[in-house]
Amino acid sequence: MNFQRYLVPLAAVVLTAWAWQSWGWLGVAMVVSAGVMWTLLHFTRLVQTMKRASQRPIGFVDSAVMLNAKLKTGMNLMHVIAMTRALGQPESEKDAQPEIFSWRDGSQSVVRTVFVAGKLQSWTLDRPFQATDITPGEAANS
């Protein structure tokens, strides 16, 4: 169950009630001002992230291997977009769960991510086959 859905509004109401008891309208004004500031900070981060992502090709990342190493289960989609500085290439139907996005680098390595309700559930790294992956002795035996 998603407790943040209920916990954050409940905490806001409790904090506002405490501010009212302690300082009256001045306390309520301080709590509302802090809430507006918090909202503006998150909105500014969202806008900056999307601005950076709009300047790069969709689904492109500098290094898919480094992205694979930095990903952690539970990250939200916006955090992954901020790390890659690019929007992911959608591979699932629009508004379907789970959402699947991919990022590709210059060597055609691909990181495919699976998001459920906006949280990273799993990911895979697919690297292209290269002739240098085989040792000379293996090629003769094949």
Short mmCIF file of N, CA, C and O in Angstrom, two decimals:
data_model
loop_
_atom_site.label_atom_id
_atom_site.label_comp_id
_atom_site.label_asym_id
_atom_site.label_seq_id
_atom_site.Cartn_x
_atom_site.Cartn_y
_atom_site.Cartn_z
N MET A 1 0.84 -1.18 0.00
CA MET A 1 0.00 0.00 0.00
C MET A 1 0.88 1.24 0.00
O MET A 1 1.91 1.28 0.64
N ASN A 2 0.46 2.26 -0.71
CA ASN A 2 1.23 3.48 -0.85
C ASN A 2 0.86 4.44 0.28
O ASN A 2 -0.13 5.17 0.21
N PHE A 3 1.69 4.46 1.34
CA PHE A 3 1.39 5.29 2.50
C PHE A 3 1.62 6.78 2.24
O PHE A 3 1.03 7.62 2.92
N GLN A 4 2.49 7.11 1.28
CA GLN A 4 2.76 8.52 1.00
C GLN A 4 1.49 9.24 0.53
O GLN A 4 1.34 10.43 0.77
N ARG A 5 0.61 8.53 -0.11
CA ARG A 5 -0.63 9.12 -0.58
C ARG A 5 -1.44 9.72 0.58
O ARG A 5 -2.12 10.71 0.44
N TYR A 6 -1.36 9.06 1.74
CA TYR A 6 -2.13 9.51 2.90
C TYR A 6 -1.27 10.24 3.93
O TYR A 6 -1.75 11.10 4.64
N LEU A 7 -0.01 9.85 4.03
CA LEU A 7 0.87 10.38 5.06
C LEU A 7 1.21 11.86 4.85
O LEU A 7 1.20 12.63 5.81
N VAL A 8 1.50 12.25 3.63
CA VAL A 8 1.89 13.64 3.36
C VAL A 8 0.73 14.62 3.64
O VAL A 8 0.92 15.61 4.36
N PRO A 9 -0.49 14.38 3.14
CA PRO A 9 -1.58 15.29 3.49
C PRO A 9 -1.90 15.31 4.99
O PRO A 9 -2.19 16.37 5.56
N LEU A 10 -1.83 14.14 5.63
CA LEU A 10 -2.08 14.07 7.07
C LEU A 10 -1.02 14.87 7.84
O LEU A 10 -1.36 15.62 8.76
N ALA A 11 0.25 14.75 7.43
CA ALA A 11 1.31 15.52 8.07
C ALA A 11 1.11 17.02 7.86
O ALA A 11 1.36 17.82 8.77
N ALA A 12 0.63 17.42 6.69
CA ALA A 12 0.38 18.83 6.42
C ALA A 12 -0.73 19.37 7.32
O ALA A 12 -0.62 20.48 7.86
N VAL A 13 -1.78 18.58 7.51
CA VAL A 13 -2.89 19.01 8.37
C VAL A 13 -2.42 19.10 9.83
O VAL A 13 -2.73 20.08 10.53
N VAL A 14 -1.67 18.10 10.29
CA VAL A 14 -1.16 18.11 11.66
C VAL A 14 -0.22 19.28 11.88
O VAL A 14 -0.30 19.98 12.90
N LEU A 15 0.66 19.54 10.93
CA LEU A 15 1.60 20.67 11.04
C LEU A 15 0.86 22.00 11.06
O LEU A 15 1.20 22.90 11.83
N THR A 16 -0.15 22.12 10.22
CA THR A 16 -0.95 23.36 10.20
C THR A 16 -1.68 23.55 11.52
O THR A 16 -1.73 24.67 12.06
N ALA A 17 -2.26 22.49 12.06
CA ALA A 17 -2.96 22.58 13.35
C ALA A 17 -1.98 22.96 14.47
O ALA A 17 -2.31 23.80 15.32
N TRP A 18 -0.80 22.36 14.47
CA TRP A 18 0.22 22.70 15.47
C TRP A 18 0.64 24.15 15.34
O TRP A 18 0.79 24.86 16.35
N ALA A 19 0.84 24.62 14.09
CA ALA A 19 1.23 26.02 13.87
C ALA A 19 0.12 26.96 14.35
O ALA A 19 0.40 28.03 14.92
N TRP A 20 -1.15 26.59 14.12
CA TRP A 20 -2.28 27.41 14.57
C TRP A 20 -2.29 27.50 16.10
O TRP A 20 -2.48 28.58 16.67
N GLN A 21 -2.07 26.36 16.77
CA GLN A 21 -2.07 26.34 18.24
C GLN A 21 -0.91 27.16 18.80
O GLN A 21 -1.05 27.82 19.82
N SER A 22 0.23 27.11 18.14
CA SER A 22 1.43 27.78 18.66
C SER A 22 1.47 29.27 18.34
O SER A 22 1.79 30.07 19.21
N TRP A 23 1.18 29.64 17.09
CA TRP A 23 1.38 31.03 16.68
C TRP A 23 0.16 31.66 16.02
O TRP A 23 0.25 32.78 15.52
N GLY A 24 -0.94 30.98 15.93
CA GLY A 24 -2.14 31.55 15.32
C GLY A 24 -1.99 31.67 13.80
O GLY A 24 -1.39 30.82 13.15
N TRP A 25 -2.52 32.75 13.26
CA TRP A 25 -2.49 32.94 11.81
C TRP A 25 -1.07 33.08 11.27
O TRP A 25 -0.80 32.69 10.13
N LEU A 26 -0.17 33.63 12.06
CA LEU A 26 1.22 33.75 11.64
C LEU A 26 1.82 32.36 11.40
O LEU A 26 2.54 32.13 10.41
N GLY A 27 1.53 31.41 12.26
CA GLY A 27 2.01 30.04 12.09
C GLY A 27 1.44 29.38 10.85
O GLY A 27 2.16 28.68 10.11
N VAL A 28 0.14 29.59 10.61
CA VAL A 28 -0.50 29.02 9.42
C VAL A 28 0.14 29.62 8.16
O VAL A 28 0.43 28.91 7.19
N ALA A 29 0.39 30.92 8.19
CA ALA A 29 1.03 31.58 7.04
C ALA A 29 2.44 31.02 6.80
O ALA A 29 2.85 30.83 5.65
N MET A 30 3.17 30.72 7.88
CA MET A 30 4.51 30.16 7.72
C MET A 30 4.45 28.75 7.11
O MET A 30 5.25 28.41 6.25
N VAL A 31 3.50 27.93 7.55
CA VAL A 31 3.36 26.58 7.02
C VAL A 31 2.96 26.62 5.54
O VAL A 31 3.52 25.88 4.72
N VAL A 32 2.03 27.49 5.20
CA VAL A 32 1.61 27.62 3.80
C VAL A 32 2.77 28.12 2.95
O VAL A 32 3.01 27.62 1.84
N SER A 33 3.53 29.09 3.45
CA SER A 33 4.68 29.61 2.71
C SER A 33 5.73 28.52 2.49
O SER A 33 6.31 28.41 1.39
N ALA A 34 5.98 27.70 3.49
CA ALA A 34 6.94 26.61 3.35
C ALA A 34 6.44 25.58 2.32
O ALA A 34 7.23 25.06 1.53
N GLY A 35 5.16 25.30 2.33
CA GLY A 35 4.58 24.36 1.36
C GLY A 35 4.69 24.88 -0.07
O GLY A 35 5.03 24.13 -0.99
N VAL A 36 4.42 26.16 -0.25
CA VAL A 36 4.55 26.77 -1.58
C VAL A 36 6.01 26.73 -2.03
O VAL A 36 6.31 26.41 -3.19
N MET A 37 6.94 27.03 -1.13
CA MET A 37 8.37 27.00 -1.48
C MET A 37 8.80 25.59 -1.87
O MET A 37 9.52 25.41 -2.85
N TRP A 38 8.37 24.58 -1.13
CA TRP A 38 8.70 23.20 -1.44
C TRP A 38 8.15 22.82 -2.82
O TRP A 38 8.85 22.17 -3.62
N THR A 39 6.92 23.22 -3.11
CA THR A 39 6.31 22.93 -4.41
C THR A 39 7.08 23.62 -5.54
O THR A 39 7.33 23.01 -6.59
N LEU A 40 7.47 24.86 -5.34
CA LEU A 40 8.22 25.58 -6.36
C LEU A 40 9.59 24.96 -6.61
O LEU A 40 10.06 24.90 -7.75
N LEU A 41 10.26 24.50 -5.57
CA LEU A 41 11.55 23.84 -5.74
C LEU A 41 11.42 22.58 -6.59
O LEU A 41 12.23 22.34 -7.49
N HIS A 42 10.41 21.78 -6.32
CA HIS A 42 10.21 20.55 -7.10
C HIS A 42 9.78 20.86 -8.53
O HIS A 42 10.22 20.20 -9.47
N PHE A 43 8.98 21.88 -8.72
CA PHE A 43 8.57 22.28 -10.06
C PHE A 43 9.77 22.78 -10.86
O PHE A 43 9.93 22.44 -12.03
N THR A 44 10.65 23.56 -10.22
CA THR A 44 11.85 24.06 -10.89
C THR A 44 12.75 22.91 -11.31
O THR A 44 13.29 22.90 -12.41
N ARG A 45 12.91 21.91 -10.43
CA ARG A 45 13.74 20.75 -10.78
C ARG A 45 13.13 20.00 -11.96
O ARG A 45 13.85 19.57 -12.87
N LEU A 46 11.82 19.83 -11.97
CA LEU A 46 11.14 19.16 -13.06
C LEU A 46 11.35 19.90 -14.38
O LEU A 46 11.68 19.29 -15.41
N VAL A 47 11.20 21.21 -14.37
CA VAL A 47 11.36 22.02 -15.58
C VAL A 47 12.80 21.94 -16.09
O VAL A 47 13.04 21.79 -17.29
N GLN A 48 13.78 22.04 -15.20
CA GLN A 48 15.19 21.96 -15.59
C GLN A 48 15.51 20.59 -16.20
O GLN A 48 16.22 20.50 -17.19
N THR A 49 14.99 19.53 -15.59
CA THR A 49 15.23 18.19 -16.10
C THR A 49 14.64 18.03 -17.50
O THR A 49 15.30 17.50 -18.40
N MET A 50 13.43 18.49 -17.70
CA MET A 50 12.79 18.38 -19.00
C MET A 50 13.47 19.28 -20.04
O MET A 50 13.56 18.92 -21.22
N LYS A 51 13.98 20.43 -19.62
CA LYS A 51 14.70 21.32 -20.54
C LYS A 51 15.97 20.65 -21.04
O LYS A 51 16.28 20.69 -22.23
N ARG A 52 16.72 20.01 -20.12
CA ARG A 52 17.94 19.30 -20.52
C ARG A 52 17.60 18.12 -21.43
O ARG A 52 18.31 17.85 -22.40
N ALA A 53 16.53 17.40 -21.11
CA ALA A 53 16.15 16.23 -21.90
C ALA A 53 15.67 16.63 -23.30
O ALA A 53 15.84 15.86 -24.25
N SER A 54 15.12 17.82 -23.44
CA SER A 54 14.62 18.25 -24.75
C SER A 54 15.75 18.57 -25.72
O SER A 54 15.52 18.65 -26.93
N GLN A 55 16.96 18.72 -25.22
CA GLN A 55 18.08 19.09 -26.08
C GLN A 55 18.87 17.87 -26.56
O GLN A 55 19.91 18.01 -27.19
N ARG A 56 18.39 16.66 -26.26
CA ARG A 56 19.08 15.44 -26.68
C ARG A 56 18.10 14.53 -27.41
O ARG A 56 16.89 14.62 -27.21
N PRO A 57 18.61 13.63 -28.24
CA PRO A 57 17.71 12.71 -28.94
C PRO A 57 17.00 11.77 -27.96
O PRO A 57 17.55 11.40 -26.94
N ILE A 58 15.80 11.39 -28.32
CA ILE A 58 15.02 10.48 -27.47
C ILE A 58 15.69 9.11 -27.46
O ILE A 58 16.05 8.57 -28.50
N GLY A 59 15.86 8.57 -26.27
CA GLY A 59 16.41 7.23 -26.13
C GLY A 59 17.91 7.13 -26.27
O GLY A 59 18.45 6.04 -26.45
N PHE A 60 18.65 8.25 -26.17
CA PHE A 60 20.10 8.21 -26.30
C PHE A 60 20.75 8.50 -24.95
O PHE A 60 20.30 9.37 -24.21
N VAL A 61 21.81 7.76 -24.64
CA VAL A 61 22.58 7.96 -23.41
C VAL A 61 24.06 7.85 -23.78
O VAL A 61 24.41 7.16 -24.75
N ASP A 62 24.91 8.55 -23.06
CA ASP A 62 26.34 8.51 -23.37
C ASP A 62 26.91 7.11 -23.21
O ASP A 62 27.69 6.65 -24.04
N SER A 63 26.57 6.41 -22.13
CA SER A 63 27.09 5.07 -21.88
C SER A 63 26.00 4.22 -21.23
O SER A 63 25.61 4.46 -20.09
N ALA A 64 25.55 3.22 -21.97
CA ALA A 64 24.52 2.32 -21.44
C ALA A 64 25.06 1.50 -20.28
O ALA A 64 24.33 1.19 -19.33
N VAL A 65 26.34 1.16 -20.32
CA VAL A 65 26.93 0.37 -19.24
C VAL A 65 26.95 1.17 -17.94
O VAL A 65 26.64 0.64 -16.87
N MET A 66 27.31 2.45 -18.02
CA MET A 66 27.31 3.29 -16.81
C MET A 66 25.89 3.50 -16.28
O MET A 66 25.67 3.51 -15.08
N LEU A 67 24.93 3.67 -17.19
CA LEU A 67 23.54 3.79 -16.76
C LEU A 67 23.10 2.52 -16.04
O LEU A 67 22.47 2.58 -14.98
N ASN A 68 23.44 1.37 -16.59
CA ASN A 68 23.11 0.08 -15.97
C ASN A 68 23.68 0.00 -14.56
O ASN A 68 23.02 -0.49 -13.64
N ALA A 69 24.89 0.50 -14.36
CA ALA A 69 25.52 0.43 -13.04
C ALA A 69 24.87 1.38 -12.04
O ALA A 69 24.87 1.11 -10.84
N LYS A 70 24.31 2.49 -12.51
CA LYS A 70 23.74 3.49 -11.61
C LYS A 70 22.28 3.23 -11.24
O LYS A 70 21.78 3.80 -10.27
N LEU A 71 21.59 2.40 -12.00
CA LEU A 71 20.17 2.17 -11.74
C LEU A 71 19.97 1.38 -10.45
O LEU A 71 20.75 0.49 -10.13
N LYS A 72 18.88 1.72 -9.74
CA LYS A 72 18.51 1.03 -8.51
C LYS A 72 17.00 0.81 -8.52
O LYS A 72 16.24 1.67 -8.96
N THR A 73 16.57 -0.31 -8.02
CA THR A 73 15.14 -0.60 -7.93
C THR A 73 14.45 0.45 -7.08
O THR A 73 14.96 0.83 -6.04
N GLY A 74 13.30 0.93 -7.54
CA GLY A 74 12.53 1.91 -6.79
C GLY A 74 12.75 3.35 -7.23
O GLY A 74 12.05 4.25 -6.77
N MET A 75 13.72 3.59 -8.12
CA MET A 75 13.93 4.96 -8.61
C MET A 75 12.70 5.38 -9.41
O MET A 75 12.07 4.56 -10.07
N ASN A 76 12.39 6.67 -9.37
CA ASN A 76 11.26 7.11 -10.18
C ASN A 76 11.74 7.51 -11.58
O ASN A 76 12.93 7.72 -11.81
N LEU A 77 10.81 7.58 -12.51
CA LEU A 77 11.14 7.86 -13.90
C LEU A 77 11.83 9.20 -14.06
O LEU A 77 12.77 9.33 -14.84
N MET A 78 11.41 10.20 -13.30
CA MET A 78 12.03 11.52 -13.43
C MET A 78 13.50 11.49 -13.02
O MET A 78 14.33 12.16 -13.62
N HIS A 79 13.84 10.69 -12.02
CA HIS A 79 15.23 10.57 -11.60
C HIS A 79 16.07 9.91 -12.70
O HIS A 79 17.21 10.32 -12.95
N VAL A 80 15.53 8.90 -13.36
CA VAL A 80 16.25 8.24 -14.45
C VAL A 80 16.42 9.21 -15.62
O VAL A 80 17.50 9.27 -16.22
N ILE A 81 15.40 9.98 -15.94
CA ILE A 81 15.51 10.98 -17.01
C ILE A 81 16.57 12.02 -16.66
O ILE A 81 17.35 12.44 -17.50
N ALA A 82 16.63 12.42 -15.39
CA ALA A 82 17.65 13.38 -14.97
C ALA A 82 19.05 12.79 -15.10
O ALA A 82 19.99 13.50 -15.48
N MET A 83 19.21 11.50 -14.81
CA MET A 83 20.52 10.85 -14.93
C MET A 83 20.97 10.75 -16.39
O MET A 83 22.13 10.97 -16.71
N THR A 84 20.05 10.40 -17.27
CA THR A 84 20.39 10.19 -18.68
C THR A 84 20.38 11.48 -19.48
O THR A 84 20.96 11.54 -20.55
N ARG A 85 19.69 12.49 -18.95
CA ARG A 85 19.50 13.76 -19.64
C ARG A 85 18.81 13.58 -20.99
O ARG A 85 19.06 14.32 -21.94
N ALA A 86 17.98 12.55 -21.09
CA ALA A 86 17.22 12.28 -22.30
C ALA A 86 15.97 11.48 -21.94
O ALA A 86 15.98 10.69 -21.00
N LEU A 87 14.91 11.70 -22.70
CA LEU A 87 13.70 10.90 -22.52
C LEU A 87 13.97 9.49 -23.04
O LEU A 87 14.73 9.31 -23.98
N GLY A 88 13.35 8.50 -22.44
CA GLY A 88 13.51 7.13 -22.89
C GLY A 88 12.64 6.86 -24.11
O GLY A 88 11.59 7.47 -24.29
N GLN A 89 13.10 5.94 -24.94
CA GLN A 89 12.32 5.50 -26.10
C GLN A 89 11.23 4.56 -25.60
O GLN A 89 11.54 3.49 -25.06
N PRO A 90 9.94 4.93 -25.73
CA PRO A 90 8.88 4.05 -25.22
C PRO A 90 8.79 2.77 -26.06
O PRO A 90 8.84 2.82 -27.27
N GLU A 91 8.67 1.63 -25.37
CA GLU A 91 8.53 0.34 -26.05
C GLU A 91 7.24 -0.37 -25.68
O GLU A 91 7.00 -1.48 -26.11
N SER A 92 6.41 0.28 -24.88
CA SER A 92 5.13 -0.31 -24.51
C SER A 92 4.02 0.61 -25.02
O SER A 92 4.27 1.74 -25.43
N GLU A 93 2.81 0.10 -24.99
CA GLU A 93 1.66 0.91 -25.40
C GLU A 93 1.50 2.12 -24.49
O GLU A 93 1.84 2.06 -23.30
N LYS A 94 0.96 3.18 -25.02
CA LYS A 94 0.74 4.39 -24.23
C LYS A 94 -0.25 4.11 -23.10
O LYS A 94 -1.27 3.46 -23.30
N ASP A 95 0.08 4.59 -21.90
CA ASP A 95 -0.74 4.46 -20.69
C ASP A 95 -0.95 3.00 -20.26
O ASP A 95 -1.90 2.71 -19.54
N ALA A 96 -0.10 2.10 -20.69
CA ALA A 96 -0.19 0.69 -20.28
C ALA A 96 0.80 0.44 -19.15
O ALA A 96 1.86 1.04 -19.09
N GLN A 97 0.43 -0.45 -18.25
CA GLN A 97 1.33 -0.85 -17.17
C GLN A 97 1.80 -2.26 -17.42
O GLN A 97 1.00 -3.10 -17.81
N PRO A 98 3.03 -2.61 -17.26
CA PRO A 98 4.14 -1.73 -16.91
C PRO A 98 4.62 -0.93 -18.12
O PRO A 98 4.40 -1.31 -19.26
N GLU A 99 5.27 0.19 -17.83
CA GLU A 99 5.84 1.03 -18.88
C GLU A 99 7.27 0.57 -19.14
O GLU A 99 8.04 0.37 -18.21
N ILE A 100 7.61 0.41 -20.41
CA ILE A 100 8.95 -0.04 -20.78
C ILE A 100 9.60 1.06 -21.62
O ILE A 100 9.03 1.50 -22.62
N PHE A 101 10.79 1.49 -21.18
CA PHE A 101 11.56 2.50 -21.90
C PHE A 101 12.95 1.96 -22.16
O PHE A 101 13.46 1.13 -21.39
N SER A 102 13.59 2.44 -23.23
CA SER A 102 14.96 2.01 -23.50
C SER A 102 15.84 3.22 -23.81
O SER A 102 15.36 4.25 -24.30
N TRP A 103 17.12 3.06 -23.49
CA TRP A 103 18.14 4.05 -23.82
C TRP A 103 19.27 3.30 -24.52
O TRP A 103 19.67 2.22 -24.10
N ARG A 104 19.80 3.89 -25.59
CA ARG A 104 20.83 3.26 -26.43
C ARG A 104 22.03 4.20 -26.48
O ARG A 104 21.88 5.41 -26.49
N ASP A 105 23.23 3.62 -26.53
CA ASP A 105 24.42 4.47 -26.65
C ASP A 105 25.04 4.29 -28.05
O ASP A 105 24.47 3.63 -28.91
N GLY A 106 26.19 4.91 -28.27
CA GLY A 106 26.83 4.89 -29.58
C GLY A 106 27.28 3.52 -30.03
O GLY A 106 27.38 3.25 -31.23
N SER A 107 27.55 2.59 -29.11
CA SER A 107 27.98 1.24 -29.48
C SER A 107 26.79 0.30 -29.64
O SER A 107 26.97 -0.91 -29.74
N GLN A 108 25.58 0.84 -29.64
CA GLN A 108 24.33 0.09 -29.79
C GLN A 108 24.01 -0.81 -28.60
O GLN A 108 23.20 -1.73 -28.72
N SER A 109 24.63 -0.56 -27.45
CA SER A 109 24.22 -1.24 -26.22
C SER A 109 22.92 -0.60 -25.77
O SER A 109 22.74 0.61 -25.89
N VAL A 110 22.00 -1.40 -25.25
CA VAL A 110 20.67 -0.91 -24.89
C VAL A 110 20.35 -1.28 -23.45
O VAL A 110 20.55 -2.41 -23.03
N VAL A 111 19.82 -0.30 -22.71
CA VAL A 111 19.28 -0.54 -21.38
C VAL A 111 17.76 -0.44 -21.49
O VAL A 111 17.24 0.60 -21.88
N ARG A 112 17.07 -1.54 -21.18
CA ARG A 112 15.61 -1.56 -21.19
C ARG A 112 15.13 -1.53 -19.74
O ARG A 112 15.56 -2.36 -18.93
N THR A 113 14.27 -0.59 -19.43
CA THR A 113 13.78 -0.42 -18.07
C THR A 113 12.28 -0.71 -18.01
O THR A 113 11.56 -0.42 -18.96
N VAL A 114 11.84 -1.25 -16.89
CA VAL A 114 10.43 -1.54 -16.66
C VAL A 114 9.99 -0.72 -15.44
O VAL A 114 10.54 -0.88 -14.35
N PHE A 115 9.01 0.15 -15.66
CA PHE A 115 8.47 0.99 -14.59
C PHE A 115 7.04 0.58 -14.30
O PHE A 115 6.23 0.44 -15.21
N VAL A 116 6.74 0.39 -13.02
CA VAL A 116 5.37 0.11 -12.58
C VAL A 116 4.97 1.25 -11.67
O VAL A 116 5.62 1.51 -10.66
N ALA A 117 3.90 1.96 -12.04
CA ALA A 117 3.41 3.12 -11.29
C ALA A 117 4.51 4.17 -11.10
O ALA A 117 4.61 4.80 -10.06
N GLY A 118 5.36 4.34 -12.13
CA GLY A 118 6.38 5.37 -12.09
C GLY A 118 7.66 4.99 -11.35
O GLY A 118 8.58 5.79 -11.28
N LYS A 119 7.73 3.78 -10.81
CA LYS A 119 8.91 3.33 -10.05
C LYS A 119 9.62 2.23 -10.84
O LYS A 119 8.98 1.33 -11.39
N LEU A 120 10.95 2.28 -10.85
CA LEU A 120 11.74 1.29 -11.57
C LEU A 120 11.63 -0.07 -10.89
O LEU A 120 11.93 -0.21 -9.71
N GLN A 121 11.17 -1.05 -11.66
CA GLN A 121 11.01 -2.40 -11.14
C GLN A 121 12.19 -3.28 -11.54
O GLN A 121 12.74 -4.01 -10.73
N SER A 122 12.58 -3.22 -12.82
CA SER A 122 13.69 -4.04 -13.30
C SER A 122 14.29 -3.40 -14.54
O SER A 122 13.69 -2.52 -15.15
N TRP A 123 15.47 -3.89 -14.93
CA TRP A 123 16.13 -3.39 -16.13
C TRP A 123 17.08 -4.45 -16.64
O TRP A 123 17.50 -5.34 -15.90
N THR A 124 17.40 -4.36 -17.94
CA THR A 124 18.35 -5.27 -18.55
C THR A 124 19.30 -4.47 -19.43
O THR A 124 18.93 -3.43 -19.97
N LEU A 125 20.51 -4.99 -19.56
CA LEU A 125 21.51 -4.40 -20.45
C LEU A 125 21.75 -5.40 -21.57
O LEU A 125 22.11 -6.55 -21.33
N ASP A 126 21.52 -4.97 -22.81
CA ASP A 126 21.77 -5.81 -23.98
C ASP A 126 22.92 -5.20 -24.76
O ASP A 126 22.83 -4.05 -25.20
N ARG A 127 24.00 -5.97 -24.91
CA ARG A 127 25.16 -5.49 -25.65
C ARG A 127 25.23 -6.24 -26.98
O ARG A 127 24.96 -7.43 -27.04
N PRO A 128 25.63 -5.55 -28.05
CA PRO A 128 25.72 -6.22 -29.35
C PRO A 128 26.88 -7.21 -29.39
O PRO A 128 27.89 -7.02 -28.72
N PHE A 129 26.72 -8.26 -30.17
CA PHE A 129 27.79 -9.24 -30.36
C PHE A 129 28.88 -8.62 -31.22
O PHE A 129 28.59 -7.98 -32.24
N GLN A 130 30.12 -8.78 -30.81
CA GLN A 130 31.24 -8.26 -31.58
C GLN A 130 32.22 -9.39 -31.83
O GLN A 130 32.37 -10.31 -31.02
N ALA A 131 32.93 -9.32 -32.94
CA ALA A 131 33.90 -10.36 -33.27
C ALA A 131 35.02 -10.43 -32.24
O ALA A 131 35.65 -11.47 -32.06
N THR A 132 35.28 -9.35 -31.51
CA THR A 132 36.34 -9.34 -30.51
C THR A 132 35.92 -10.10 -29.25
O THR A 132 36.74 -10.34 -28.39
N ASP A 133 34.64 -10.51 -29.15
CA ASP A 133 34.17 -11.27 -28.01
C ASP A 133 34.64 -12.73 -28.05
O ASP A 133 34.52 -13.46 -27.07
N ILE A 134 35.15 -13.18 -29.19
CA ILE A 134 35.59 -14.56 -29.35
C ILE A 134 37.12 -14.58 -29.38
O ILE A 134 37.75 -13.79 -30.07
N THR A 135 37.69 -15.49 -28.63
CA THR A 135 39.14 -15.65 -28.68
C THR A 135 39.50 -16.41 -29.97
O THR A 135 38.70 -17.17 -30.50
N PRO A 136 40.72 -16.21 -30.48
CA PRO A 136 41.09 -16.86 -31.75
C PRO A 136 40.95 -18.37 -31.73
O PRO A 136 40.59 -18.99 -32.72
N GLY A 137 41.21 -19.04 -30.61
CA GLY A 137 41.07 -20.49 -30.53
C GLY A 137 39.63 -20.95 -30.66
O GLY A 137 39.35 -22.00 -31.22
N GLU A 138 38.68 -20.17 -30.15
CA GLU A 138 37.26 -20.54 -30.23
C GLU A 138 36.75 -20.47 -31.65
O GLU A 138 35.92 -21.25 -32.05
N ALA A 139 37.24 -19.51 -32.44
CA ALA A 139 36.78 -19.34 -33.81
C ALA A 139 37.18 -20.54 -34.68
O ALA A 139 36.45 -20.97 -35.54
N ALA A 140 38.36 -21.10 -34.41
CA ALA A 140 38.83 -22.25 -35.21
C ALA A 140 38.05 -23.52 -34.85
O ALA A 140 37.86 -24.38 -35.70
N ASN A 141 37.63 -23.64 -33.59
CA ASN A 141 36.90 -24.83 -33.16
C ASN A 141 35.46 -24.84 -33.59
O ASN A 141 34.79 -25.87 -33.54
N SER A 142 34.91 -23.72 -33.98
CA SER A 142 33.48 -23.64 -34.33
C SER A 142 33.17 -24.19 -35.68
O SER A 142 33.86 -24.40 -36.54
#
